[in-house]
Short mmCIF file of C-alpha atoms in Angstrom, two decimals:
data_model
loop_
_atom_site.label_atom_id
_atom_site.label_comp_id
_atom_site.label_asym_id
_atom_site.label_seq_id
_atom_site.Cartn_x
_atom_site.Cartn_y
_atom_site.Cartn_z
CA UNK A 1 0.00 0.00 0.00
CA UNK A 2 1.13 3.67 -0.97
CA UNK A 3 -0.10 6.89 0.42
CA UNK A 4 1.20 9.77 -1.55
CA UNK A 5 0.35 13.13 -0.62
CA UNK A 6 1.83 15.42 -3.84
CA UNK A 7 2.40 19.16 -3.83
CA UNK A 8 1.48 19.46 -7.54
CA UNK A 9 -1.51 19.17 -9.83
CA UNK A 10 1.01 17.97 -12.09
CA UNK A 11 2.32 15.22 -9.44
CA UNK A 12 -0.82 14.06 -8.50
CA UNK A 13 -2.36 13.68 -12.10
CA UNK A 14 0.68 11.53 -13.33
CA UNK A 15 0.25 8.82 -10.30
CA UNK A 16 -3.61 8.58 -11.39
CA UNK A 17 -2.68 8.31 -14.72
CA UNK A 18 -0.48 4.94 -13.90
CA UNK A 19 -2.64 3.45 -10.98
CA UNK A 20 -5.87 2.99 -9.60
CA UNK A 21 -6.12 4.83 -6.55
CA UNK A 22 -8.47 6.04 -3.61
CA UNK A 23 -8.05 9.94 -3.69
CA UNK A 24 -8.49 11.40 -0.01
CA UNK A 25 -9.52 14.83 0.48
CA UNK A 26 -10.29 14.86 4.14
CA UNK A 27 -11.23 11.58 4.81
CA UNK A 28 -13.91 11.89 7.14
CA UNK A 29 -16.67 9.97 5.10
CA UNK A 30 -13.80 7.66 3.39
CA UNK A 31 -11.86 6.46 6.35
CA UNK A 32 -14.80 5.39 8.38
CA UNK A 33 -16.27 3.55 4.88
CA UNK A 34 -13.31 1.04 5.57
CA UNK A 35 -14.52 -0.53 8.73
CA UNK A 36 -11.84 -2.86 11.01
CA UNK A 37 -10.47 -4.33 7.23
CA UNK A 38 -7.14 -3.57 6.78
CA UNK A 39 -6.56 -0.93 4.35
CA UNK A 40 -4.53 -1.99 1.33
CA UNK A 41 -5.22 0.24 -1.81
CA UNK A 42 -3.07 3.13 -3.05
CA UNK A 43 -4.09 6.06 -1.56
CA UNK A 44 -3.69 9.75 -2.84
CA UNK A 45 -3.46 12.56 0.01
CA UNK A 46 -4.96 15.89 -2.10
CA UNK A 47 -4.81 18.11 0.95
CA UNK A 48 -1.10 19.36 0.40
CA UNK A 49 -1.37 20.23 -3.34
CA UNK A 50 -0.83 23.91 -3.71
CA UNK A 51 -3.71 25.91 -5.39
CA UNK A 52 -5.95 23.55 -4.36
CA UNK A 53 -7.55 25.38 -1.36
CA UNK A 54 -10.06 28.25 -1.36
CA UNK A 55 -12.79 30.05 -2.05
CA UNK A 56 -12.23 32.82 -4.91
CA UNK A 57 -14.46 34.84 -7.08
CA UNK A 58 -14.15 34.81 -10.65
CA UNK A 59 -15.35 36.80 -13.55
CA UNK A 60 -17.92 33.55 -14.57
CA UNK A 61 -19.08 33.58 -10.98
CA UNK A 62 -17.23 31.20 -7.96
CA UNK A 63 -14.60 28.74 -7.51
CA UNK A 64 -14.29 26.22 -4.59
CA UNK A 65 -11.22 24.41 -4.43
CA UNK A 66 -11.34 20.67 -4.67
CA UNK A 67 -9.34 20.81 -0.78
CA UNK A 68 -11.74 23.33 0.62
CA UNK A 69 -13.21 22.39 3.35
CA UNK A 70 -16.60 22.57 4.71
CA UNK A 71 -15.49 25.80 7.35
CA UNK A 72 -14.11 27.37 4.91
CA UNK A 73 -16.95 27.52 2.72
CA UNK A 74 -18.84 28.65 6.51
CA UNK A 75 -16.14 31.48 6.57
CA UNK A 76 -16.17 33.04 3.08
CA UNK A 77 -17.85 36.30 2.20
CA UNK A 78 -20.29 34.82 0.20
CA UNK A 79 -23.92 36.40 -0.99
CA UNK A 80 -27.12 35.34 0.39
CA UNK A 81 -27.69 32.68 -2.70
CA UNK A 82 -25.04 30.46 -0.83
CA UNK A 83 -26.77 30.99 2.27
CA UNK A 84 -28.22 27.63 2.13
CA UNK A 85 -25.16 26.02 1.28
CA UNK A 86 -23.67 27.56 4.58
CA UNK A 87 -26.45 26.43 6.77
CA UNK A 88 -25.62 22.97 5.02
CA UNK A 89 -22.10 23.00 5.79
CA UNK A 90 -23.09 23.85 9.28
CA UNK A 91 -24.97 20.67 9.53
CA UNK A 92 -21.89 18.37 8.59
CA UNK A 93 -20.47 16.68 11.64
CA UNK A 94 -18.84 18.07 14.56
CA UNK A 95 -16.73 21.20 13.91
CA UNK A 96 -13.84 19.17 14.12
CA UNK A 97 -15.32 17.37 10.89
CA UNK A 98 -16.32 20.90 9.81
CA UNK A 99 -12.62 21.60 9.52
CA UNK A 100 -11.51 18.28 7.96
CA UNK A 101 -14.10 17.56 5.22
CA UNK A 102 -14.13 18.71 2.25
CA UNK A 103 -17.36 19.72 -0.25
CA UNK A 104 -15.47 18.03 -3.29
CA UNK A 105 -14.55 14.52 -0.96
CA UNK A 106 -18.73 14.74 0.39
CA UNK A 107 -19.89 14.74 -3.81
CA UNK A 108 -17.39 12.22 -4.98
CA UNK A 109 -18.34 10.23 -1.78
CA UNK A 110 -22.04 10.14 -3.57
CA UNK A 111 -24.17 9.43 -0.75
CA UNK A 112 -28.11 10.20 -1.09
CA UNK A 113 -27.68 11.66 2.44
CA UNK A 114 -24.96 13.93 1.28
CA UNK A 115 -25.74 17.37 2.53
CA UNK A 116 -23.77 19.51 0.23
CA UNK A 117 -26.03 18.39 -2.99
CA UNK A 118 -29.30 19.97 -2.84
CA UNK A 119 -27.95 23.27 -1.74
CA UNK A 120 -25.24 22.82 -4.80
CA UNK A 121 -27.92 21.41 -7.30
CA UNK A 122 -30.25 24.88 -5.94
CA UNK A 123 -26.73 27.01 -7.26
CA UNK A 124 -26.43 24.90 -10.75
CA UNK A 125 -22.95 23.91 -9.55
CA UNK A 126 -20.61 22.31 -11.76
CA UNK A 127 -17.42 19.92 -11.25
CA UNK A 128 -14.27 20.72 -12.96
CA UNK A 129 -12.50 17.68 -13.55
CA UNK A 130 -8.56 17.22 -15.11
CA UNK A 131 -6.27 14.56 -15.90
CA UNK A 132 -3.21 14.82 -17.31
CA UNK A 133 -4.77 15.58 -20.86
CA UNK A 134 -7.37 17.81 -20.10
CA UNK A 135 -10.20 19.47 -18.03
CA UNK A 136 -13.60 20.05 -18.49
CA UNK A 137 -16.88 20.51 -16.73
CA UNK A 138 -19.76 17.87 -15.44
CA UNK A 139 -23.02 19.57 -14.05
CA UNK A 140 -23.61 18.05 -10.74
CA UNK A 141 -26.86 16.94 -11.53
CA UNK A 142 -24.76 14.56 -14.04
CA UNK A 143 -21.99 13.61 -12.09
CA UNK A 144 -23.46 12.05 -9.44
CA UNK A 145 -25.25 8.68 -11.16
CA UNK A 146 -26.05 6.37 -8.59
CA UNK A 147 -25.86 5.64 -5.27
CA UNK A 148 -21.81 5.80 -4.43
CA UNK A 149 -21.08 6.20 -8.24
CA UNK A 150 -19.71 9.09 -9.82
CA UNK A 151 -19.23 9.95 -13.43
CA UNK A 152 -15.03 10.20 -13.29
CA UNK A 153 -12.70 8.43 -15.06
CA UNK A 154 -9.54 6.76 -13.54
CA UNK A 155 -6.84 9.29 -14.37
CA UNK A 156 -9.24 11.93 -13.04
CA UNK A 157 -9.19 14.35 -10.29
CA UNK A 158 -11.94 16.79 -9.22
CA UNK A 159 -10.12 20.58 -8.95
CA UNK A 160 -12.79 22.29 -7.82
CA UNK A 161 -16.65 23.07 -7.80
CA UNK A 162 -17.83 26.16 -10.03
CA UNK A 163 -20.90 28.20 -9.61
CA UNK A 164 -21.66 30.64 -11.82
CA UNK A 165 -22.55 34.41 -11.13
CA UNK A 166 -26.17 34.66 -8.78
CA UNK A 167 -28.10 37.90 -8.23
CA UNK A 168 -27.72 39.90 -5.17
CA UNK A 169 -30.67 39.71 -4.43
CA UNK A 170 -31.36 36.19 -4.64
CA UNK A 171 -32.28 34.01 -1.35
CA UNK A 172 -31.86 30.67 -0.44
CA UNK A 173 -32.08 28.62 2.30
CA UNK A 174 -31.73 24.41 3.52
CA UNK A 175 -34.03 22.47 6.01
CA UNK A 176 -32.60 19.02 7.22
CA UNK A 177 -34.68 16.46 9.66
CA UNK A 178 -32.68 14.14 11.55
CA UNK A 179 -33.30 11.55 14.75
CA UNK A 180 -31.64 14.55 16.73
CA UNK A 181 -30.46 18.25 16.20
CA UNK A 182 -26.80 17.38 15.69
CA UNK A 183 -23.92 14.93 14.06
CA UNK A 184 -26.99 12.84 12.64
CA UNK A 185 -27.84 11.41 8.78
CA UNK A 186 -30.36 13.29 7.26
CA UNK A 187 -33.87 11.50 6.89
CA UNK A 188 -35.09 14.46 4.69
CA UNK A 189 -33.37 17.24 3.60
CA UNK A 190 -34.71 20.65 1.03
CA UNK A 191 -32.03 23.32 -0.63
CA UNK A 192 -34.38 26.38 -1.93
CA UNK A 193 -33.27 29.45 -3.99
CA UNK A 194 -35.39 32.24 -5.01
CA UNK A 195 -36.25 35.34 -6.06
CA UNK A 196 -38.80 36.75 -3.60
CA UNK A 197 -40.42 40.71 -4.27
CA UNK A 198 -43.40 42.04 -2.47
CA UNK A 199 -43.71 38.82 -0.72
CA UNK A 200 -44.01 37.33 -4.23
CA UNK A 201 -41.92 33.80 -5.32
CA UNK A 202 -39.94 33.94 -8.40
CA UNK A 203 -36.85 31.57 -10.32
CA UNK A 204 -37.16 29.01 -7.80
CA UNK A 205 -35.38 25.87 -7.51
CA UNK A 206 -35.95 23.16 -5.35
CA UNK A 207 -33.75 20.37 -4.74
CA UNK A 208 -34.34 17.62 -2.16
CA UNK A 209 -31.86 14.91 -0.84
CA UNK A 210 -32.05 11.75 1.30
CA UNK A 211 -35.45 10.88 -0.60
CA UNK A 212 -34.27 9.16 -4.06
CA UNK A 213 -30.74 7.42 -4.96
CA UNK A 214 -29.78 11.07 -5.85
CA UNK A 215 -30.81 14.01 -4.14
CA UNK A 216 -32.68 15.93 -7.07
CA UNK A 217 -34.74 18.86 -8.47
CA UNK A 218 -38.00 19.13 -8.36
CA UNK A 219 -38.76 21.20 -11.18
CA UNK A 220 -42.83 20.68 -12.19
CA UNK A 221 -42.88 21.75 -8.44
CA UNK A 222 -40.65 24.78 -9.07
CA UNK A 223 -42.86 26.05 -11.94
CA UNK A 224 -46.22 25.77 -9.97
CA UNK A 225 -44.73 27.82 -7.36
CA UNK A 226 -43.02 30.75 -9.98
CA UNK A 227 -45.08 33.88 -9.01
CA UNK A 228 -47.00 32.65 -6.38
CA UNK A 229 -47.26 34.45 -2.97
CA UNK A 230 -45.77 32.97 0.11
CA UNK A 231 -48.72 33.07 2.18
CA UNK A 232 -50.39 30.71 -0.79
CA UNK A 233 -47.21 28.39 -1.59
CA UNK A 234 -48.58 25.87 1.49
CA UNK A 235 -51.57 24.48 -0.56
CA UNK A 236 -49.40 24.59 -3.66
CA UNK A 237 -46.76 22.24 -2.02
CA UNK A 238 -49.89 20.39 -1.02
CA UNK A 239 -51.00 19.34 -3.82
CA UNK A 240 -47.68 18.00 -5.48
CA UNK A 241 -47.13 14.66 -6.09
CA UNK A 242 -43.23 15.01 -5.93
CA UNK A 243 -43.09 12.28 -8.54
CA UNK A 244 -39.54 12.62 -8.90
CA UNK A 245 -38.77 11.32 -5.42
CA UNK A 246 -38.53 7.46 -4.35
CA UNK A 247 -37.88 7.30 -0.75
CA UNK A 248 -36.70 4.34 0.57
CA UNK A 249 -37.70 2.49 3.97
CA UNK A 250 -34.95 2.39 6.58
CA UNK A 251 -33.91 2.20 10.18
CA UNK A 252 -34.16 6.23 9.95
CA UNK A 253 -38.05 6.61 8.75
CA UNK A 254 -40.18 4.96 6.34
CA UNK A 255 -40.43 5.84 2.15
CA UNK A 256 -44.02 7.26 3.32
CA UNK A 257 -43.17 9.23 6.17
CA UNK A 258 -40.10 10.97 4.01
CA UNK A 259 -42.57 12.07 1.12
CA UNK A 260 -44.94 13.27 3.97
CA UNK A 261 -42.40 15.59 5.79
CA UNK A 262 -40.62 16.67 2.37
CA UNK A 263 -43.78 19.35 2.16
CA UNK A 264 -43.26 21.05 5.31
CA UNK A 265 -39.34 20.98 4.52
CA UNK A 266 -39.85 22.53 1.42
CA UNK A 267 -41.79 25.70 2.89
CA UNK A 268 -40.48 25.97 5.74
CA UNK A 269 -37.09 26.72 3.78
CA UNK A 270 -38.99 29.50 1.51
CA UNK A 271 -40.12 31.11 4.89
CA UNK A 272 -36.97 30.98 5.91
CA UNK A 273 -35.47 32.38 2.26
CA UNK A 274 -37.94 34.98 2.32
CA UNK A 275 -37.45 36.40 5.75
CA UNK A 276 -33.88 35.93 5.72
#
């Protein structure tokens, strides 16, 4: 078994172009993964590659470096469209985890309880991607394909998560319901961005996670709420059928009881948006 932990892009990209490897950024959801088996793949530390860490605006809109971690994105001065995302990253862990994980390792990781996808899916994040030959893009909402399956090649390495530019003005919030307030797995969880004038809903998106193999959009739902008023948006969410989700039944709550709750999820993070 190898661990490498490069310094360069260039360093890093080379070994995955030769090997199969597990790429760590963080660790926090990969380590525990492994159980008591010993650990015997190649491993490949991205934490120490330079230009790899940070939160940066661009003239296309944001950049989140593939080592960034989940406090970091909590620190940045950020506009109120990432507020969700920030009351996502809050939700991660302990603090300690906070300051360990990454957003980029919590994607790849491709949970359906991942908490950083709705509020990404709710900013139309993308995934830059390199190898040794080039880079490119992959939306979110196509990278993630499955439950723990990811749309990356061998010789590939995530650089960072791109966002293009928001509106000022826009809002956005996240709702999560757990067993407990704190360090739990989500049973439901609802990312919401907005517009929202004279109490009045506009360009929404709505993305919900912990409620299908991968946390989605629920766009019919988003255009019967476009320019509807807040106070009427309850019996709108009402009468969705939110045919896009397919909760499961586990130890955390029932398929039934997750569609149930998603409702009350979903507007309690537009009151939230709205007021914020």
């Amino acid at each position: 078994m190898d661990y490498l932990t490069p310094t360069t892009l260039k360093d890093a990209l080379e070994a995955l172009s030769v090997r199969d490897m597990s790429i760590i950024a963080g660790g926090t959801d990969w380590y525990p993964a492994q159980g008591e088996r010993p650990i015997e793949c190649d491993m490949l530390d991205i934490t120490r590659i330079a230009g790899l860490r940070g939160v940066e605006k661009t003239p296309k809109g944001w950049r989140i470096a593939a080592a960034s971690t989940w406090s970091d994105v909590i620190n940045a001065d950020l506009p109120s469209a990432f507020d969700g995302l920030k009351a996502a990253a809050r939700e991660v862990g302990s603090v300690q985890i906070q300051n360990a994980g990454t957003l980029v390792g919590n994607l790849c990781n491709a949970s359906p309880a991942a908490d950083g996808v709705p509020a990404l899916l709710t900013l139309d994040a993308a995934l830059e991607v390199s190898s040794l030959h080039e880079t490119r893009e992959i939306p979110l909402a196509d990278f993630i394909t499955g439950v723990r399956r990811v749309s990356l090649k061998q010789d590939e390495l995530v650089t960072a998560l791109v966002i293009p530019n928001v509106s000022e003005t826009r809002k956005s919030a996240f709702a999560k319901l757990g067993a407990r307030k704190y360090l739990v797995i989500s049973i439901a969880m609802v990312a919401v961005s907005c517009e929202v004038k004279a109490g009045v809903l506009s360009d929404l998106r709505i993305a919900v996670g912990s409620c299908s193999p991968v946390a989605t959009r629920l766009s019919e739902l988003e255009q019967a709420l476009n320019n509807t008023a807040l106070n009427e948006a309850e019996a709108v969410i009402a009468d969705a059928d939110m045919k896009e989700l397919s909760p499961i039944n586990d130890v955390r709550g029932s398929g039934e009881y997750r569609k149930d709750i998603v409702g009350s999820l979903i507007l309690r993070a537009l009151q939230e948006a709205a007021h914020g």
